[in-house]
Coordinates of C-alpha atoms in Angstrom, one line a residue:
M1 CA 38.9 -12.0 -4.5
S2 CA 35.9 -9.9 -3.5
Q3 CA 35.3 -6.6 -5.3
P4 CA 33.5 -4.0 -3.2
V5 CA 30.8 -2.1 -5.1
V6 CA 29.3 -0.3 -2.1
H7 CA 31.4 0.4 0.9
I8 CA 29.9 2.2 3.9
A9 CA 32.0 3.1 7.0
N10 CA 30.8 4.7 10.2
L11 CA 27.5 6.0 8.8
N12 CA 25.4 8.1 11.1
L13 CA 22.0 9.5 10.3
K14 CA 19.4 11.4 12.4
Y15 CA 15.7 11.8 11.6
Q16 CA 14.1 14.8 13.3
S17 CA 17.1 14.9 15.8
K18 CA 16.6 11.2 16.7
P19 CA 19.5 8.9 15.8
V20 CA 18.5 6.3 13.3
L21 CA 21.8 4.9 12.0
Q22 CA 24.8 4.8 14.3
D23 CA 28.3 4.1 13.1
L24 CA 26.9 1.6 10.5
N25 CA 29.3 -0.4 8.4
W26 CA 28.3 -2.4 5.3
T27 CA 30.2 -3.7 2.3
I28 CA 28.3 -5.0 -0.8
N29 CA 30.6 -7.0 -3.1
R30 CA 30.1 -7.6 -6.8
Y31 CA 27.5 -10.3 -7.6
E32 CA 25.8 -9.8 -4.3
N33 CA 22.1 -9.0 -4.2
W34 CA 20.7 -8.0 -0.8
L35 CA 17.4 -8.1 1.0
L36 CA 17.0 -5.5 3.8
C37 CA 14.1 -6.5 6.0
G38 CA 12.9 -6.0 9.6
T39 CA 10.6 -3.8 11.6
S40 CA 9.0 -0.6 10.3
G41 CA 10.9 2.5 11.4
S42 CA 14.2 0.7 12.0
G43 CA 16.0 2.9 9.4
K44 CA 15.9 0.8 6.2
T45 CA 14.6 3.6 4.0
S46 CA 17.0 6.1 5.5
L47 CA 19.9 3.8 4.7
A48 CA 18.7 3.4 1.1
K49 CA 18.3 7.1 0.6
A50 CA 21.8 7.7 2.0
I51 CA 23.3 5.2 -0.5
A52 CA 21.4 6.8 -3.3
G53 CA 22.6 10.3 -2.2
V54 CA 19.1 11.6 -1.6
A55 CA 19.4 11.9 2.2
H56 CA 22.0 13.8 4.2
S57 CA 24.2 11.6 6.4
Y58 CA 27.6 11.6 8.2
G59 CA 30.2 9.0 7.4
N60 CA 31.8 7.5 4.3
I61 CA 29.8 6.0 1.4
K62 CA 31.9 4.9 -1.5
I63 CA 30.5 3.5 -4.8
E64 CA 32.9 1.6 -7.1
F65 CA 31.2 1.4 -10.5
N66 CA 32.3 -1.1 -13.1
A67 CA 34.1 0.8 -15.8
Q68 CA 33.8 -2.1 -18.2
S69 CA 30.0 -2.4 -17.9
N70 CA 27.7 -1.1 -20.5
L71 CA 25.1 -0.4 -17.8
P72 CA 24.6 3.2 -16.4
A73 CA 27.1 4.0 -13.7
T74 CA 24.5 5.1 -11.2
V75 CA 22.6 4.1 -8.1
Y76 CA 18.9 4.3 -8.9
Y77 CA 16.4 4.5 -6.0
V78 CA 12.7 3.7 -6.4
A79 CA 10.8 5.0 -3.4
N80 CA 7.7 3.4 -2.0
W81 CA 5.8 6.6 -2.8
F82 CA 5.9 8.4 -6.1
Q83 CA 5.3 12.2 -6.1
F84 CA 4.3 13.4 -9.5
K85 CA 3.5 17.0 -10.7
D86 CA 1.0 18.3 -13.2
L87 CA 1.9 20.1 -16.4
E88 CA 2.2 23.4 -14.4
G89 CA 4.6 21.9 -11.9
Q90 CA 2.1 21.6 -9.0
S91 CA 1.9 18.5 -6.8
N92 CA -0.6 19.5 -4.1
F93 CA -3.4 17.2 -5.3
Y94 CA -6.5 16.2 -3.2
Y95 CA -8.1 12.8 -2.8
Q96 CA -11.1 13.2 -5.1
Q97 CA -9.2 15.0 -7.8
R98 CA -8.4 11.9 -9.8
Y99 CA -12.1 11.7 -10.8
N100 CA -12.1 15.4 -11.9
K101 CA -12.1 15.7 -15.7
Q102 CA -10.3 19.0 -15.7
S103 CA -7.4 17.5 -13.6
T104 CA -6.9 14.7 -16.1
E105 CA -6.4 17.4 -18.7
T106 CA -3.6 19.1 -16.8
T107 CA -1.5 16.0 -15.9
A108 CA 0.9 14.1 -18.2
T109 CA 0.1 10.8 -19.7
V110 CA 2.0 7.6 -19.0
K111 CA 3.3 7.7 -22.6
A112 CA 4.6 11.2 -22.2
E113 CA 6.3 10.4 -18.8
L114 CA 8.0 7.4 -20.3
E115 CA 9.1 9.3 -23.4
S116 CA 10.7 12.0 -21.2
F117 CA 12.4 9.4 -19.1
G118 CA 13.7 7.5 -22.1
K119 CA 15.1 10.6 -23.8
K120 CA 16.7 11.8 -20.6
H121 CA 18.6 8.5 -20.1
A122 CA 19.2 7.7 -23.8
L123 CA 17.3 4.4 -23.6
Q124 CA 16.3 2.1 -26.4
F125 CA 12.5 2.4 -26.9
N126 CA 12.3 -1.0 -28.6
E127 CA 13.0 -2.6 -25.2
L128 CA 10.1 -0.9 -23.5
D129 CA 7.1 -2.9 -24.8
S130 CA 8.2 -6.2 -23.4
I131 CA 8.6 -4.6 -19.9
L132 CA 5.2 -3.0 -20.1
A133 CA 3.6 -6.3 -21.2
A134 CA 5.3 -8.3 -18.4
L135 CA 3.9 -5.9 -15.8
G136 CA 0.5 -5.7 -17.4
F137 CA 0.9 -2.0 -18.1
S138 CA 0.6 -1.8 -21.9
E139 CA -3.0 -0.6 -22.0
L140 CA -2.3 2.3 -19.6
K141 CA 0.0 4.2 -21.9
H142 CA -2.6 6.8 -22.7
S143 CA -3.9 7.2 -19.0
T144 CA -2.9 10.3 -17.1
L145 CA -0.8 10.0 -14.0
I146 CA -3.5 11.2 -11.7
Q147 CA -5.8 8.4 -12.9
L148 CA -3.5 5.7 -11.9
S149 CA -4.1 3.6 -8.7
S150 CA -1.3 3.2 -6.2
G151 CA -0.4 -0.2 -7.6
E152 CA -0.3 1.2 -11.1
H153 CA 2.0 4.1 -10.0
K154 CA 4.3 1.5 -8.4
K155 CA 4.4 -0.4 -11.7
L156 CA 5.3 2.8 -13.6
Q157 CA 8.3 3.4 -11.4
L158 CA 9.4 -0.3 -11.7
V159 CA 9.0 -0.1 -15.5
K160 CA 11.4 2.9 -15.5
A161 CA 13.9 1.2 -13.2
I162 CA 14.0 -2.1 -15.2
W163 CA 14.2 -0.2 -18.5
L164 CA 17.2 1.8 -17.1
K165 CA 19.1 -1.2 -15.8
P166 CA 21.4 0.8 -13.5
Q167 CA 24.5 -0.8 -12.0
V168 CA 22.9 -0.5 -8.5
L169 CA 19.2 -0.6 -8.1
I170 CA 17.5 0.0 -4.8
L171 CA 13.7 -0.8 -4.5
D172 CA 11.8 0.3 -1.4
L173 CA 8.8 -2.0 -0.8
P174 CA 8.6 -3.0 -4.5
Y175 CA 5.7 -5.4 -4.0
N176 CA 3.3 -3.0 -2.3
G177 CA 0.1 -2.8 -4.2
L178 CA 1.0 -5.5 -6.8
D179 CA -1.2 -8.5 -7.5
T180 CA 0.2 -12.1 -7.5
L181 CA 1.0 -12.3 -11.2
S182 CA 2.7 -8.9 -11.2
R183 CA 4.9 -9.9 -8.4
Q184 CA 5.9 -13.1 -10.2
N185 CA 6.7 -11.2 -13.4
L186 CA 8.6 -8.5 -11.5
N187 CA 10.8 -11.1 -9.9
A188 CA 11.5 -12.6 -13.4
L189 CA 12.4 -9.2 -14.7
L190 CA 14.7 -8.5 -11.7
E191 CA 16.4 -11.8 -12.3
E192 CA 17.0 -10.8 -16.0
I193 CA 18.6 -7.5 -15.1
S194 CA 20.7 -9.1 -12.4
E195 CA 22.1 -11.5 -14.9
A196 CA 22.9 -8.4 -17.1
G197 CA 24.9 -6.9 -14.3
T198 CA 22.5 -4.9 -12.1
Q199 CA 23.0 -5.4 -8.4
L200 CA 19.9 -5.2 -6.3
I201 CA 19.0 -4.0 -2.8
L202 CA 15.4 -4.8 -2.0
I203 CA 13.7 -3.4 1.1
S204 CA 10.9 -5.8 1.8
N205 CA 9.3 -8.2 4.3
D206 CA 7.6 -10.2 1.6
D207 CA 8.3 -14.0 1.2
E208 CA 8.3 -14.2 -2.6
L209 CA 11.7 -12.9 -3.8
P210 CA 13.7 -13.2 -7.0
S211 CA 16.1 -16.2 -6.9
C212 CA 19.1 -13.9 -7.4
I213 CA 18.8 -12.5 -3.8
N214 CA 21.7 -14.1 -2.0
R215 CA 22.3 -11.9 1.1
F216 CA 20.0 -10.9 3.9
A217 CA 20.2 -8.2 6.6
V218 CA 18.2 -6.3 9.2
I219 CA 18.9 -3.0 11.1
K220 CA 19.0 -3.3 14.8
E221 CA 19.7 -0.4 17.1
G222 CA 21.2 1.6 14.2
Q223 CA 23.5 -1.2 13.1
L224 CA 23.3 -3.5 10.1
V225 CA 23.2 -7.2 11.0
E226 CA 23.6 -9.9 8.4
I227 CA 21.2 -12.8 8.9
S228 CA 20.4 -16.1 7.1
A229 CA 17.4 -16.5 4.8
D230 CA 15.6 -18.5 7.5
E231 CA 16.1 -15.9 10.2
R232 CA 14.1 -13.2 8.4
T233 CA 10.9 -15.1 9.3
G234 CA 11.8 -15.7 12.9
N235 CA 10.2 -14.8 16.3
E236 CA 10.8 -11.1 15.7
F237 CA 7.3 -10.9 14.1
D238 CA 5.2 -12.5 16.9
T239 CA 1.9 -10.9 17.3
L240 CA 1.6 -8.3 20.1
D241 CA -0.6 -9.3 23.0
Q242 CA -2.7 -6.3 23.7
P243 CA -6.5 -6.1 24.2
V244 CA -8.6 -4.1 21.8
P245 CA -9.5 -0.6 23.3
A246 CA -12.6 -0.9 25.5
F247 CA -14.6 1.8 23.6
L248 CA -14.4 -0.3 20.5
A249 CA -14.7 -3.7 22.0
E250 CA -17.8 -2.9 24.1
T251 CA -19.8 -0.8 21.6
M252 CA -22.2 -2.7 19.4
V253 CA -22.5 -1.3 15.9
T254 CA -26.1 -1.1 14.7
S255 CA -27.3 -0.4 11.1
S256 CA -30.4 1.5 10.1
S257 CA -30.8 -0.8 7.1
A258 CA -30.4 -4.5 6.5
E259 CA -28.8 -3.7 3.2
I260 CA -25.6 -1.6 3.2
I261 CA -24.7 -1.8 -0.5
K262 CA -26.8 -2.7 -3.5
M263 CA -25.5 -2.3 -7.0
I264 CA -27.6 -3.2 -10.1
D265 CA -25.9 -3.1 -13.5
V266 CA -23.4 -0.4 -12.5
N267 CA -21.2 1.0 -15.2
I268 CA -18.4 3.5 -15.1
S269 CA -16.7 4.8 -18.2
Y270 CA -14.0 7.4 -19.1
G271 CA -14.7 8.3 -22.7
E272 CA -14.6 5.1 -24.6
K273 CA -12.8 3.2 -21.8
R274 CA -15.2 1.1 -19.6
V275 CA -13.7 0.7 -16.1
L276 CA -16.7 -1.0 -14.5
K277 CA -19.0 -3.3 -16.5
N278 CA -22.5 -4.3 -15.3
I279 CA -21.6 -4.7 -11.6
N280 CA -24.2 -6.4 -9.5
W281 CA -23.3 -6.7 -5.8
E282 CA -25.2 -6.8 -2.6
V283 CA -23.6 -6.4 0.9
K284 CA -25.9 -7.0 3.9
A285 CA -25.3 -5.4 7.4
G286 CA -22.6 -7.2 9.3
E287 CA -21.1 -9.1 6.4
K288 CA -17.3 -9.4 6.0
W289 CA -16.1 -9.3 2.5
V290 CA -12.7 -9.4 0.7
L291 CA -12.5 -7.6 -2.6
Q292 CA -9.9 -9.0 -4.9
G293 CA -8.7 -8.6 -8.5
H294 CA -5.5 -7.9 -10.4
N295 CA -4.1 -4.3 -10.7
G296 CA -6.4 -2.2 -12.9
S297 CA -9.4 -4.6 -12.4
G298 CA -11.6 -1.7 -11.1
K299 CA -11.3 -2.2 -7.3
S300 CA -10.4 1.4 -6.5
T301 CA -13.2 2.8 -8.8
L302 CA -15.7 0.5 -7.1
L303 CA -14.7 1.7 -3.7
S304 CA -14.8 5.3 -4.8
L305 CA -18.5 4.8 -5.6
I306 CA -19.3 3.5 -2.1
C307 CA -17.4 6.3 -0.4
G308 CA -19.2 9.0 -2.3
D309 CA -16.1 10.3 -4.1
H310 CA -17.0 9.3 -7.7
P311 CA -19.4 11.6 -9.5
Q312 CA -20.8 8.8 -11.8
A313 CA -22.5 7.2 -8.8
Y314 CA -25.6 9.4 -9.5
A315 CA -25.9 8.0 -13.0
N316 CA -26.3 4.4 -11.8
N317 CA -28.8 2.2 -10.0
F318 CA -26.9 2.2 -6.7
H319 CA -28.2 2.1 -3.1
L320 CA -26.1 2.8 0.0
F321 CA -27.4 2.3 3.5
G322 CA -30.9 1.6 2.1
N323 CA -31.1 4.9 0.1
K324 CA -30.6 5.4 -3.7
R325 CA -27.7 7.6 -4.4
G326 CA -28.9 11.0 -5.4
S327 CA -32.0 10.9 -3.3
G328 CA -31.0 13.9 -1.2
E329 CA -28.2 12.7 1.1
S330 CA -25.0 14.7 1.3
I331 CA -21.5 13.3 0.8
W332 CA -20.8 14.0 4.5
E333 CA -23.9 12.1 5.7
I334 CA -22.4 9.1 3.8
K335 CA -18.9 9.5 5.1
K336 CA -19.8 9.8 8.7
R337 CA -21.0 6.2 8.5
I338 CA -17.8 4.9 6.8
G339 CA -14.3 4.4 8.0
L340 CA -11.8 4.3 5.1
I341 CA -8.2 3.8 4.5
S342 CA -6.6 3.4 1.1
P343 CA -3.1 4.0 -0.4
E344 CA -4.6 7.0 -2.3
L345 CA -6.0 8.5 0.9
H346 CA -2.6 8.2 2.5
W347 CA -1.1 9.8 -0.6
Y348 CA -3.2 12.9 -0.4
F349 CA -3.5 13.2 3.4
D350 CA -2.4 16.4 5.1
P351 CA 1.2 15.7 6.1
S352 CA 1.5 18.8 8.4
A353 CA -1.0 17.5 11.0
T354 CA 0.3 15.8 14.1
V355 CA -0.4 12.2 14.9
F356 CA -3.1 13.2 17.5
Q357 CA -4.7 15.6 15.1
S358 CA -4.7 13.1 12.2
I359 CA -6.4 10.4 14.3
V360 CA -9.0 12.6 15.9
S361 CA -9.9 14.1 12.5
G362 CA -11.4 10.7 11.8
F363 CA -14.5 11.8 13.8
Y364 CA -15.0 14.6 11.3
D365 CA -13.8 13.0 8.0
S366 CA -11.4 15.9 7.5
S367 CA -7.7 16.0 6.6
G368 CA -6.4 17.5 9.8
L369 CA -8.2 19.0 12.8
F370 CA -10.0 22.3 12.7
C371 CA -12.0 22.3 16.0
D372 CA -11.7 21.2 19.7
P373 CA -12.9 17.6 19.7
G374 CA -14.0 17.6 23.4
Y375 CA -12.9 15.4 26.3
S376 CA -14.4 12.0 25.3
K377 CA -13.0 12.1 21.7
K378 CA -9.6 13.0 23.1
V379 CA -9.7 10.0 25.5
Q380 CA -10.6 7.6 22.7
T381 CA -7.9 9.0 20.5
D382 CA -5.3 8.5 23.3
E383 CA -6.4 4.9 23.7
L384 CA -5.8 4.2 20.1
I385 CA -2.5 6.0 20.1
S386 CA -1.4 3.6 22.9
Y387 CA -2.8 0.6 21.2
F388 CA -0.8 1.2 18.1
G389 CA 2.4 2.0 20.1
L390 CA 2.5 5.7 19.0
D391 CA 2.6 7.4 22.4
E392 CA 6.1 8.9 21.8
F393 CA 4.9 10.3 18.4
K394 CA 1.6 11.8 19.6
N395 CA 2.7 15.4 18.9
T396 CA 4.9 14.6 16.0
L397 CA 4.0 15.8 12.5
M398 CA 2.9 13.0 10.1
N399 CA 5.6 14.0 7.5
E400 CA 8.2 13.5 10.2
L401 CA 7.3 9.8 10.8
P402 CA 8.5 6.7 9.0
L403 CA 6.0 5.5 6.4
G404 CA 4.9 2.5 8.6
K405 CA 4.2 4.7 11.5
Q406 CA 2.2 7.1 9.3
R407 CA 0.2 4.1 8.2
L408 CA -0.6 3.1 11.8
A409 CA -1.8 6.6 12.6
L410 CA -4.2 6.5 9.6
L411 CA -5.4 3.1 10.5
A412 CA -6.3 4.5 13.9
R413 CA -8.0 7.4 12.2
T414 CA -10.1 5.0 10.2
I415 CA -11.6 3.1 13.2
V416 CA -11.7 5.9 15.8
K417 CA -15.4 6.6 15.3
N418 CA -16.3 2.8 15.3
P419 CA -18.0 3.2 11.9
E420 CA -20.9 1.2 10.5
L421 CA -19.0 0.3 7.4
L422 CA -15.3 -0.3 7.4
I423 CA -13.5 -0.1 4.0
L424 CA -9.8 -1.2 4.3
D425 CA -8.1 -0.9 0.9
E426 CA -4.7 -2.7 1.3
P427 CA -4.5 -1.3 4.9
C428 CA -1.2 -3.0 5.8
Q429 CA 1.0 -1.5 3.0
G430 CA 4.3 -0.4 4.6
L431 CA 3.7 -2.4 7.8
D432 CA 6.0 -5.2 9.0
Q433 CA 4.6 -8.6 9.7
Q434 CA 4.1 -8.0 13.4
Q435 CA 2.2 -4.8 12.8
T436 CA 0.1 -6.5 10.1
K437 CA -0.9 -9.3 12.5
H438 CA -1.6 -6.8 15.2
F439 CA -3.9 -4.7 13.0
N440 CA -5.8 -7.7 11.6
R441 CA -6.4 -8.9 15.1
L442 CA -8.0 -5.6 15.9
V443 CA -10.2 -5.9 12.8
D444 CA -11.3 -9.3 13.9
G445 CA -12.2 -7.8 17.3
L446 CA -14.2 -4.9 15.8
C447 CA -16.1 -7.2 13.5
K448 CA -17.6 -9.2 16.4
N449 CA -19.7 -6.1 17.2
G450 CA -21.7 -5.8 14.0
T451 CA -19.3 -3.8 11.8
T452 CA -19.7 -4.4 8.0
L453 CA -16.3 -4.9 6.4
I454 CA -14.9 -4.6 2.9
Y455 CA -11.2 -5.6 2.9
V456 CA -9.0 -5.3 -0.2
G457 CA -6.0 -7.6 -0.1
H458 CA -4.2 -9.8 -2.6
F459 CA -2.9 -12.5 -0.2
E460 CA -4.9 -14.9 2.0
S461 CA -2.2 -15.1 4.6
Q462 CA -2.5 -11.3 5.3
L463 CA -6.3 -11.2 5.7
P464 CA -8.2 -11.1 9.0
D465 CA -9.8 -14.3 10.1
C466 CA -13.3 -12.8 10.1
I467 CA -13.6 -12.7 6.3
E468 CA -16.8 -14.6 5.1
K469 CA -17.2 -13.8 1.5
R470 CA -15.2 -12.9 -1.6
I471 CA -15.9 -10.8 -4.7
L472 CA -13.4 -11.1 -7.5
L473 CA -13.1 -8.5 -10.3
E474 CA -11.5 -9.0 -13.7
N475 CA -11.2 -6.3 -16.3
G476 CA -14.0 -4.3 -14.6
A477 CA -16.5 -7.1 -14.4
V478 CA -17.5 -9.5 -11.6
K479 CA -15.7 -12.7 -12.2
S480 CA -17.0 -14.6 -9.2
V481 CA -18.7 -14.2 -5.8
E482 CA -17.9 -16.8 -3.2
N483 CA -18.9 -17.7 0.3
I484 CA -15.5 -18.4 1.9
L485 CA -16.9 -20.0 5.1
E486 CA -18.9 -22.6 3.1
S487 CA -15.8 -23.4 1.1
V488 CA -13.7 -23.9 4.2
E489 CA -16.4 -26.1 5.8
I490 CA -16.7 -28.2 2.7
A491 CA -12.9 -28.6 2.5
E492 CA -12.7 -29.6 6.2
S493 CA -15.5 -32.1 5.8
V494 CA -13.8 -33.7 2.8
E495 CA -10.5 -33.9 4.8
N496 CA -12.3 -35.5 7.7
V497 CA -13.9 -38.1 5.5
E498 CA -10.6 -38.9 3.8
N499 CA -8.9 -39.2 7.2
F500 CA -11.6 -41.4 8.7
E501 CA -10.4 -44.9 9.6
Y502 CA -13.1 -47.6 8.7

């Protein structure tokens, strides 16, 4: 006989006066672990928040906890974004603040955050070390929260959730920002707590899932529809067939220097901790690179040097666009030639700007719009709004959009000025498979016109086709540099020889 744990009847929820969930019904029985997948903006996060009691909804949600279980009788929700506060209770951080020594002195350490969480929930501290080790987080205990990358912040929230082992655990996009090994170890930990009695609801479009997931669903037109495991990778995610905006496709990007980036024995340290170690890297105009490495390998710090955000750039032998850093150029002269998106930039972006204001601000490298952009810039912005399917949200505030739509707006902001150097740090976090393919197709189109590209991504299947070279970091050092096109050509040649009939 089935035992309902979560029972939802006639659930209705509106987001900014727009219906998202309409008379939704869902029953989760004991021993069921669900994957909720599907298109961005369909209402998955809204449903998760309603179950966890952190979003207002109309209808009936009943949770039947197991009175015989030793696990906490609670629904614990891990959001995709983690909003932390400093020691004075402030949370209005800005993008470059993580490199400010004074800011690190006013934010809590990971160790303090975990100690507070453990005491609040009366947890066993002897269980913590194995979880930290499994997620590669042990060495970060003395880091401050503001120093963590987006992937490291995600891991911290996952550590808390797994340590708590609630009776119902909801994870919103749990794999975002995690490297391959961390994903595998996370799945192993989720399988462990599932065996101990925790029931899981995962919101994700990823293919690699814990083996305990045994139910699948999507939200369509406000209703929950159960599907099979095979259906979640169906035709719903076919690539949109839409041409690249003309002002991007027809404009050839030219560089004033044949050498965009040149690093010679670059080192970055925070006290005794070495984050980058003797980095040597040269990027020539028009090259397309993928930057890879495990969480904490130094990728974000390396990119902060290129974008002019890290103060230690001046203490290193580092050339950008043919000029040695510190030779007189301003940070704004650097930024006007770079288009950037990163999880951290999204984190700290002004949420009170409209979609239009956010995109057009890319011409000025500002967070929000503070002047009249003029006719031509408005036209180009409108073209990108249409390309990304954001027409109905043009005048909507960013903080009123679902996460995936916010991401699309910031992607449009990144490319609106058709920059000389495009830096895309895990650009497709929060997007569904259709949107990811759509965006990477746009990147391929842009890169035919001379744009230099640095793309950060963990998985080959989610990279644009134009990638030529790879640099791999490990523990702050360059582990390898590889010409991908040559590797592909060699592999194809070997395959042709093997298949040749004599």
